[in-house]
Coordinates of C-alpha atoms in Angstrom, one line a residue:
Chain A
M1 CA 0.9 33.6 -98.1
A2 CA 1.7 36.2 -95.1
E3 CA 2.0 39.8 -96.9
M4 CA 5.1 41.9 -96.1
Y5 CA 4.2 44.7 -93.3
S6 CA 6.5 47.9 -94.3
T7 CA 7.1 51.2 -92.0
P8 CA 9.3 53.9 -92.4
H9 CA 11.9 54.9 -90.5
E10 CA 14.5 57.7 -89.9
I11 CA 17.9 57.0 -88.4
L12 CA 18.2 59.4 -85.7
Y13 CA 22.0 60.5 -84.0
Y14 CA 21.5 58.2 -80.9
E15 CA 21.0 55.8 -83.2
A16 CA 23.7 55.6 -84.7
D17 CA 27.4 54.8 -83.5
V18 CA 31.0 56.8 -83.2
T19 CA 31.3 56.3 -87.0
G20 CA 28.1 57.9 -87.7
K21 CA 25.6 54.3 -89.2
L22 CA 23.4 53.1 -87.2
S23 CA 25.1 50.7 -84.8
L24 CA 24.6 47.2 -84.3
P25 CA 22.9 47.2 -81.2
M26 CA 20.0 49.5 -82.9
I27 CA 19.5 47.4 -85.7
F28 CA 18.3 44.7 -83.8
N29 CA 15.8 47.2 -82.3
L30 CA 15.0 48.6 -85.7
V31 CA 13.7 45.3 -87.5
V32 CA 11.7 44.2 -84.3
L33 CA 10.2 47.6 -84.0
S34 CA 8.7 46.8 -87.4
S35 CA 6.7 43.4 -86.3
T36 CA 5.8 45.2 -83.0
K37 CA 4.2 48.0 -85.5
Q38 CA 2.2 45.1 -87.9
S39 CA 1.1 43.6 -84.3
V40 CA -0.6 46.7 -83.1
D41 CA -1.7 47.3 -86.4
L42 CA -3.7 43.5 -86.9
G43 CA -4.8 43.9 -83.0
V44 CA -2.4 41.2 -82.1
G45 CA 0.5 43.8 -80.6
P46 CA 1.8 44.1 -77.1
K47 CA -1.7 44.3 -75.6
F48 CA -2.8 41.2 -76.7
T49 CA -0.4 38.7 -75.6
H50 CA -0.7 40.8 -72.2
E51 CA -4.6 39.8 -71.8
N52 CA -3.6 36.1 -73.0
G53 CA -0.6 35.8 -70.8
V54 CA 1.5 34.9 -73.6
G55 CA 4.9 36.6 -74.7
W56 CA 7.4 36.6 -77.7
I57 CA 10.8 35.2 -76.9
I58 CA 13.4 34.9 -79.8
L59 CA 15.5 32.3 -80.0
Q60 CA 18.4 32.7 -83.1
E61 CA 18.5 35.9 -85.7
D62 CA 21.0 35.3 -88.3
M63 CA 21.7 38.8 -89.9
K64 CA 23.7 39.9 -93.2
I65 CA 24.3 43.5 -93.2
N66 CA 25.2 44.8 -97.2
R67 CA 25.4 48.5 -96.0
R68 CA 24.5 49.9 -92.1
P69 CA 22.5 52.8 -93.3
V70 CA 24.0 56.2 -91.7
D71 CA 22.3 59.5 -89.7
G72 CA 19.5 60.9 -90.8
E73 CA 18.9 58.6 -93.7
Q74 CA 14.9 57.1 -94.0
V75 CA 15.0 53.5 -94.4
I76 CA 12.0 51.1 -94.8
L77 CA 11.7 48.5 -92.3
Q78 CA 10.2 45.4 -93.8
T79 CA 8.6 42.2 -92.5
M80 CA 6.9 38.8 -92.9
A81 CA 5.7 35.6 -90.6
K82 CA 7.1 32.8 -92.7
E83 CA 6.2 29.9 -91.1
F84 CA 3.9 28.8 -87.9
N85 CA 3.6 25.8 -86.3
P86 CA 1.6 25.0 -83.1
F87 CA 5.1 26.1 -80.5
F88 CA 7.5 28.4 -82.7
A89 CA 7.4 31.1 -85.4
K90 CA 9.7 32.3 -88.2
R91 CA 10.0 36.0 -89.0
L92 CA 11.8 37.5 -92.0
Y93 CA 12.8 40.9 -91.7
R94 CA 14.6 44.0 -94.3
I95 CA 15.6 47.1 -94.5
L96 CA 15.6 48.9 -97.1
D97 CA 16.9 52.3 -98.4
Q98 CA 14.9 54.6 -100.8
A99 CA 15.9 53.0 -103.6
G100 CA 14.9 49.1 -102.2
N101 CA 18.3 48.3 -101.9
V102 CA 18.2 45.3 -99.0
L103 CA 20.6 46.9 -96.5
V104 CA 20.3 44.8 -94.2
D105 CA 18.3 40.7 -94.4
V106 CA 17.5 38.9 -91.1
D107 CA 16.2 35.7 -90.5
A108 CA 14.3 35.1 -87.3
F109 CA 13.2 32.2 -85.2
Y110 CA 10.7 32.7 -82.4
T111 CA 8.6 30.4 -80.0
M112 CA 6.3 31.8 -77.3
V113 CA 6.4 31.5 -73.5
D114 CA 3.9 31.7 -70.8
M115 CA 4.7 34.7 -69.3
E116 CA 4.3 33.5 -65.6
K117 CA 5.1 29.7 -65.6
R118 CA 7.9 30.7 -68.2
K119 CA 7.6 27.9 -69.9
V120 CA 6.5 27.3 -73.6
A121 CA 3.3 28.4 -74.1
R122 CA 0.4 27.2 -77.7
I123 CA 0.8 30.0 -80.3
P124 CA -3.0 31.6 -80.3
Q125 CA -4.9 30.6 -83.5
A126 CA -5.8 34.6 -83.6
M127 CA -2.4 34.8 -84.2
V128 CA -1.6 33.2 -86.7
D129 CA -4.6 34.4 -88.4
A130 CA -3.8 38.0 -88.3
Y131 CA 0.2 37.1 -89.5
Q132 CA -1.7 34.9 -92.6
A133 CA 1.1 32.5 -91.8
D134 CA 2.1 29.7 -93.6
Q135 CA 1.3 26.8 -91.1
V136 CA 3.7 23.7 -91.1
K137 CA 4.1 20.9 -89.2
R138 CA 7.7 21.4 -89.0
I139 CA 9.9 24.4 -89.2
P140 CA 13.1 24.1 -90.4
R141 CA 15.5 25.3 -88.0
L142 CA 18.1 28.4 -89.2
A143 CA 21.5 27.0 -89.0
E144 CA 23.8 27.3 -86.0
P145 CA 26.4 30.1 -85.6
T146 CA 29.8 27.8 -85.1
K147 CA 30.5 27.1 -81.6
F148 CA 33.2 28.9 -79.3
E149 CA 33.3 26.0 -77.1
E150 CA 33.3 25.7 -73.3
G151 CA 37.3 25.5 -72.1
M152 CA 38.5 27.0 -75.1
E153 CA 41.0 30.1 -74.5
A154 CA 39.0 33.1 -74.9
D155 CA 41.1 36.0 -76.3
Q156 CA 39.7 38.7 -74.6
V157 CA 36.9 38.9 -71.7
Q158 CA 34.8 41.6 -70.4
E159 CA 32.4 42.1 -67.5
Y160 CA 29.5 44.1 -67.5
A161 CA 26.7 45.0 -64.5
V162 CA 23.2 44.8 -66.1
R163 CA 21.9 48.2 -66.2
F164 CA 18.4 49.6 -65.4
S165 CA 18.4 50.4 -69.0
D166 CA 19.3 47.3 -70.4
I167 CA 16.3 45.8 -69.1
D168 CA 12.6 45.9 -71.2
S169 CA 9.2 45.8 -71.0
N170 CA 9.6 42.0 -70.5
Q171 CA 11.4 42.5 -67.1
H172 CA 14.8 41.1 -69.1
V173 CA 17.6 42.0 -71.1
N174 CA 16.7 43.7 -73.9
N175 CA 18.1 41.1 -76.9
S176 CA 20.3 44.3 -78.3
K177 CA 22.0 44.5 -75.6
Y178 CA 24.0 41.1 -76.9
P179 CA 25.6 42.0 -79.0
D180 CA 26.6 45.0 -77.3
W181 CA 28.4 43.2 -75.0
M182 CA 29.6 41.2 -77.7
Q183 CA 31.0 44.0 -80.2
D184 CA 32.4 46.2 -76.7
V185 CA 34.1 43.2 -76.6
L186 CA 36.5 43.3 -78.8
G187 CA 38.1 46.5 -78.0
A188 CA 37.3 50.1 -80.2
D189 CA 40.1 49.5 -82.1
F190 CA 38.9 46.6 -83.1
I191 CA 35.5 47.6 -83.6
T192 CA 36.7 51.1 -85.8
S193 CA 38.7 49.2 -88.5
H194 CA 36.0 46.6 -89.0
E195 CA 32.6 46.5 -90.0
P196 CA 29.8 43.6 -89.7
T197 CA 28.3 41.9 -92.4
A198 CA 26.7 39.2 -90.9
V199 CA 25.5 37.8 -87.2
N200 CA 23.6 34.8 -86.3
I201 CA 23.4 34.8 -82.3
K202 CA 20.7 32.4 -80.2
Y203 CA 19.8 33.3 -77.7
E204 CA 19.7 30.8 -74.9
Q205 CA 19.2 32.4 -71.1
E206 CA 17.5 35.3 -70.3
V207 CA 19.2 37.4 -68.4
R208 CA 17.4 39.4 -65.2
L209 CA 18.4 42.9 -63.2
G210 CA 21.3 42.7 -60.9
E211 CA 23.3 40.5 -63.1
Y212 CA 27.1 40.2 -63.9
V213 CA 27.4 39.2 -67.6
R214 CA 30.8 38.0 -69.3
S215 CA 31.8 38.8 -72.3
E216 CA 34.4 35.9 -74.2
V217 CA 35.3 36.2 -77.4
K218 CA 37.4 34.0 -80.0
I219 CA 39.5 36.0 -83.0
V220 CA 39.7 33.5 -86.1
G221 CA 40.8 35.4 -88.7
N222 CA 37.9 37.6 -89.9
T223 CA 35.4 35.7 -87.6
T224 CA 34.2 36.5 -84.3
L225 CA 32.7 33.5 -81.5
H226 CA 30.9 35.0 -78.6
Q227 CA 30.1 33.3 -75.3
I228 CA 27.8 35.7 -73.3
W229 CA 27.6 34.6 -69.4
A230 CA 25.5 35.0 -66.6
N231 CA 25.7 33.2 -62.7
G232 CA 27.5 30.6 -64.9
T233 CA 24.5 30.3 -67.2
L234 CA 25.3 30.4 -71.1
S235 CA 23.1 33.5 -71.7
A236 CA 23.9 33.9 -75.9
E237 CA 26.2 32.6 -78.5
A238 CA 26.9 33.9 -81.7
E239 CA 29.0 34.3 -84.9
I240 CA 29.8 37.5 -85.9
T241 CA 31.5 38.1 -89.5
W242 CA 33.3 41.5 -90.3
T243 CA 35.2 43.1 -93.1
E244 CA 38.4 44.8 -92.8
L245 CA 37.9 48.6 -93.5
Chain B
M1 CA 13.6 87.3 -81.5
A2 CA 14.3 83.4 -82.0
E3 CA 11.2 81.3 -82.8
M4 CA 10.0 78.0 -81.6
Y5 CA 11.5 74.7 -84.0
S6 CA 9.1 72.0 -83.5
T7 CA 9.3 68.6 -84.8
P8 CA 6.9 65.3 -84.2
H9 CA 7.5 61.8 -82.9
E10 CA 6.4 58.9 -82.0
I11 CA 7.8 57.1 -78.5
L12 CA 9.6 53.8 -79.8
Y13 CA 9.3 50.5 -78.1
Y14 CA 13.3 50.9 -77.3
E15 CA 12.8 53.9 -75.9
A16 CA 10.5 52.8 -72.9
D17 CA 12.1 51.5 -70.0
V18 CA 10.2 48.5 -67.8
T19 CA 7.4 50.3 -66.7
G20 CA 7.1 51.6 -70.2
K21 CA 7.3 55.0 -70.4
L22 CA 10.1 57.2 -71.9
S23 CA 13.4 56.1 -70.5
L24 CA 15.0 59.0 -68.7
P25 CA 17.9 58.6 -69.9
M26 CA 16.4 58.5 -73.5
I27 CA 14.3 61.9 -72.5
F28 CA 17.9 63.5 -72.8
N29 CA 18.6 61.5 -76.5
L30 CA 15.1 63.2 -77.6
V31 CA 15.4 66.8 -76.5
V32 CA 18.3 67.3 -78.0
L33 CA 17.0 65.5 -81.4
S34 CA 15.2 68.5 -82.1
S35 CA 18.2 71.3 -82.1
T36 CA 19.8 68.8 -83.9
K37 CA 17.3 68.8 -87.0
Q38 CA 16.4 72.4 -86.3
S39 CA 20.4 73.2 -87.3
V40 CA 20.6 70.5 -89.8
D41 CA 17.4 72.5 -91.4
L42 CA 18.8 76.0 -91.0
G43 CA 22.5 74.9 -92.5
V44 CA 23.8 74.9 -89.5
G45 CA 24.1 71.2 -88.7
P46 CA 27.0 68.4 -88.0
K47 CA 28.0 69.5 -91.4
F48 CA 28.8 72.8 -90.7
T49 CA 30.8 72.3 -87.2
H50 CA 32.7 69.4 -88.5
E51 CA 34.2 71.7 -91.4
N52 CA 34.1 75.0 -88.9
G53 CA 36.3 72.3 -86.5
V54 CA 33.9 73.2 -83.7
G55 CA 31.1 71.5 -81.8
W56 CA 28.7 71.9 -78.5
I57 CA 29.2 70.5 -75.9
I58 CA 26.3 70.8 -73.4
L59 CA 27.0 72.8 -69.8
Q60 CA 24.1 71.8 -67.6
E61 CA 20.5 71.1 -67.8
D62 CA 17.8 71.5 -66.1
M63 CA 14.8 69.8 -66.4
K64 CA 11.1 69.6 -64.9
I65 CA 9.4 66.6 -66.2
N66 CA 5.4 66.6 -65.4
R67 CA 4.6 63.5 -67.5
R68 CA 6.9 60.8 -69.5
P69 CA 4.9 59.3 -72.4
V70 CA 4.2 56.2 -73.4
D71 CA 5.8 53.7 -75.7
G72 CA 3.5 54.2 -79.0
E73 CA 2.9 57.7 -78.1
Q74 CA 2.8 60.6 -80.2
V75 CA 4.6 63.9 -79.0
I76 CA 5.7 67.0 -80.4
L77 CA 9.6 67.6 -79.5
Q78 CA 10.1 71.6 -79.6
T79 CA 13.2 73.9 -78.9
M80 CA 14.3 77.5 -79.2
A81 CA 18.2 79.4 -78.6
K82 CA 17.0 81.9 -76.3
E83 CA 20.4 83.7 -75.5
F84 CA 24.1 83.5 -77.2
N85 CA 26.7 85.6 -76.3
P86 CA 30.7 84.7 -78.5
F87 CA 31.1 81.8 -75.9
F88 CA 27.8 80.5 -74.3
A89 CA 24.1 80.2 -75.6
K90 CA 21.1 78.9 -73.7
R91 CA 18.5 76.6 -75.4
L92 CA 15.2 75.4 -73.7
Y93 CA 13.4 72.6 -75.1
R94 CA 9.8 71.5 -74.9
I95 CA 8.4 67.4 -74.9
L96 CA 4.4 68.4 -75.5
D97 CA 1.8 65.5 -75.9
Q98 CA -0.7 65.5 -78.7
A99 CA -3.3 68.3 -76.2
G100 CA -0.5 70.5 -76.5
N101 CA 0.3 69.9 -73.1
V102 CA 4.0 70.1 -71.8
L103 CA 5.7 66.7 -70.8
V104 CA 9.1 68.2 -70.4
D105 CA 10.0 71.5 -69.7
V106 CA 14.1 72.3 -70.4
D107 CA 16.7 74.5 -69.5
A108 CA 20.0 74.0 -71.4
F109 CA 22.8 76.0 -71.1
Y110 CA 25.8 75.2 -74.1
T111 CA 29.3 76.2 -74.9
M112 CA 31.4 75.6 -78.2
V113 CA 34.7 73.9 -78.5
D114 CA 37.5 73.8 -80.6
M115 CA 37.7 69.9 -81.8
E116 CA 40.9 69.9 -82.0
K117 CA 42.3 71.9 -79.4
R118 CA 39.6 70.7 -77.1
K119 CA 39.2 74.6 -75.6
V120 CA 36.3 77.1 -75.6
A121 CA 35.9 78.8 -79.2
R122 CA 33.8 81.4 -80.0
I123 CA 30.6 80.8 -82.1
P124 CA 30.4 81.4 -85.3
Q125 CA 28.3 84.5 -86.4
A126 CA 26.4 82.5 -89.0
M127 CA 25.0 80.5 -87.0
V128 CA 23.8 82.9 -83.9
D129 CA 21.9 85.1 -87.3
A130 CA 20.9 81.6 -88.8
Y131 CA 19.1 80.9 -84.7
Q132 CA 18.1 84.1 -84.6
A133 CA 18.9 84.0 -81.5
D134 CA 18.9 87.0 -78.7
Q135 CA 23.0 88.4 -78.8
V136 CA 23.6 89.2 -74.7
K137 CA 26.8 90.3 -72.7
R138 CA 26.5 87.9 -70.0
I139 CA 23.5 85.1 -69.6
P140 CA 22.7 84.7 -66.5
R141 CA 23.4 80.9 -65.2
L142 CA 20.9 77.9 -64.2
A143 CA 20.5 77.5 -61.0
E144 CA 22.9 75.2 -59.6
P145 CA 22.2 71.3 -57.9
T146 CA 22.6 70.5 -54.7
K147 CA 25.3 69.5 -53.6
F148 CA 26.8 66.4 -53.0
E149 CA 30.1 67.0 -51.4
E150 CA 33.2 65.3 -51.6
G151 CA 33.9 63.4 -48.6
M152 CA 29.7 63.1 -47.5
E153 CA 29.1 59.2 -47.3
A154 CA 27.3 58.1 -50.5
D155 CA 23.9 56.0 -49.8
Q156 CA 24.7 53.7 -52.9
V157 CA 28.2 53.1 -55.0
Q158 CA 28.6 51.2 -58.7
E159 CA 30.6 51.0 -60.9
Y160 CA 30.7 51.0 -64.8
A161 CA 33.0 50.2 -67.2
V162 CA 32.1 52.7 -70.4
R163 CA 30.9 50.5 -73.7
F164 CA 31.4 51.2 -76.7
S165 CA 27.5 52.1 -77.1
D166 CA 28.2 54.9 -74.9
I167 CA 30.1 56.9 -77.0
D168 CA 28.5 58.9 -79.9
S169 CA 29.9 61.0 -83.2
N170 CA 32.1 63.4 -80.7
Q171 CA 34.2 60.2 -79.6
H172 CA 33.4 61.0 -75.5
V173 CA 30.5 59.8 -73.6
N174 CA 27.3 60.4 -74.9
N175 CA 25.6 62.7 -72.4
S176 CA 22.0 60.7 -71.7
K177 CA 24.4 58.0 -70.5
Y178 CA 25.0 60.1 -66.9
P179 CA 21.4 59.8 -66.4
D180 CA 21.7 56.2 -67.1
W181 CA 24.7 55.8 -64.4
M182 CA 22.8 57.7 -61.9
Q183 CA 19.2 56.3 -61.8
D184 CA 20.4 52.4 -61.9
V185 CA 23.2 53.0 -58.8
L186 CA 18.8 54.0 -56.7
G187 CA 18.3 50.1 -58.0
A188 CA 15.5 48.8 -59.4
D189 CA 13.5 48.7 -56.2
F190 CA 13.9 53.2 -55.9
I191 CA 13.3 53.1 -59.8
T192 CA 9.8 51.4 -59.8
S193 CA 8.8 53.0 -57.4
H194 CA 9.4 56.5 -57.4
E195 CA 8.9 58.8 -60.8
P196 CA 11.2 61.5 -61.4
T197 CA 9.7 64.5 -61.5
A198 CA 13.5 67.1 -61.9
V199 CA 17.2 66.7 -63.1
N200 CA 19.3 69.5 -62.9
I201 CA 22.6 67.8 -64.1
K202 CA 25.3 69.6 -64.7
Y203 CA 28.3 67.7 -66.6
E204 CA 32.0 68.7 -66.0
Q205 CA 34.5 66.6 -68.2
E206 CA 33.8 64.6 -71.2
V207 CA 34.3 60.6 -70.4
R208 CA 36.1 58.6 -73.0
L209 CA 36.1 55.1 -73.8
G210 CA 38.0 51.9 -71.8
E211 CA 37.3 54.5 -68.8
Y212 CA 36.0 52.7 -65.4
V213 CA 33.0 55.0 -64.1
R214 CA 31.8 55.7 -60.3
S215 CA 28.6 56.4 -59.9
E216 CA 27.7 57.6 -56.2
V217 CA 24.5 59.2 -54.6
K218 CA 22.8 60.5 -51.2
I219 CA 19.2 59.9 -51.2
V220 CA 17.6 63.2 -48.9
G221 CA 14.1 62.1 -48.6
N222 CA 12.1 62.2 -52.5
T223 CA 15.7 64.3 -53.4
T224 CA 19.0 62.3 -54.6
L225 CA 22.2 64.1 -54.9
H226 CA 24.7 62.3 -58.0
Q227 CA 28.4 62.5 -58.7
I228 CA 29.9 60.9 -61.4
W229 CA 33.7 60.3 -61.3
A230 CA 35.9 58.8 -64.0
N231 CA 39.7 57.9 -63.3
G232 CA 39.4 60.8 -60.3
T233 CA 38.3 63.2 -61.9
L234 CA 34.6 64.9 -61.0
S235 CA 32.4 64.2 -64.1
A236 CA 29.3 65.0 -63.7
E237 CA 26.8 66.1 -60.3
A238 CA 22.7 66.8 -60.5
E239 CA 20.1 66.9 -58.3
I240 CA 16.9 64.4 -59.5
T241 CA 13.8 65.1 -57.5
W242 CA 11.4 61.9 -57.1
T243 CA 7.6 61.4 -56.4
E244 CA 6.9 58.1 -54.7
L245 CA 4.0 55.6 -56.2

């Protein structure tokens, strides 16, 4: 049974959005930060994966947001490797406040890829051992986000040129940029009058520098259904639940 | 005579770019972080300025970059309020490595604005006292960046839709987004084969949500001259010096 890893973090002003709360895209960066730190501590961090020619790819994140912490707030980032099989891994993430309340809770589903061949690779046994994850035959998939089907008419659409700063050291668009494009297409009036309470996002295809993406959204009551397209290919889809402020 | 304020910071993976080094836009966020923390410590932080209906506006930053720190590196952020007069202020910023080497050195020139009227406001005496800044009649201006004159033909041009995540709690585009647009227009081949060693940037006009900006660059040897335009208005100009890798 894996142990929970904890690391403290202070919300910095440039991690907050116009409301002074931790921005939605930055929540995605902060949760991954905890597993990166855990991996480095256990000797199976980026150096290890690079040397082994492999890399983690996030397939899906299912997130509940109880409260977004504010600029200057001290939080605790937690993570635990839950279940591994030879090709897939499930990880739990949490952001806690100083009183131990769960602010954000995430189930994440990963696969490992051969960085050169860009296809699924076997997870090195040394990693499974380091994380002390439960080794299972089959990992139950996460619930799918409600589909925004191709052909449904989008309520709002916006195109974005991928910027150099959108690319991370994996040479593709950082996964925090998808929620960035997904919230932006809703417009300032919607985002500043609604608080996100849940995000279920599936990453389908990586996006690279020099590409243009199209962010499409269908608004269904307090739920928004999202698709991100690049070069005619579906790159990500998501369902976001909101509370009106 | 003001004292130097210091605060530690660890370079996080999402603050690094594709090269694993602290990204150029994030350097701009980190330096401002130190003065925000100093201001909060001295009781003249965002809460004080908001209550007084004023806000700091950065007019210019003149930056020397000796080395960009890497993902995971522990650095020290330093700042000092150098000179104040009733309407303008000069501040020094530095990023040091663990051995005390100066990695980044910035002279910054600020003014204070009335947030409601959006015009220049008198700097509250309580702030000048708190920072122990030298009070002077006239603050020498920083050297101007070499001009990319209107009418000169740009070598490369790119348009960007301002994203919700580009806006900070001052309700306008965060100042780190200008170097973001300025490096992006150069293209991945240029940015990954050149290292920035100096940036002299002047902010002319704030940019707001819903606007489109045009980033123009003129390449003159190892120097690039930049203009950012929004709605036919010059929003920022800069001169960036590069070393070929």
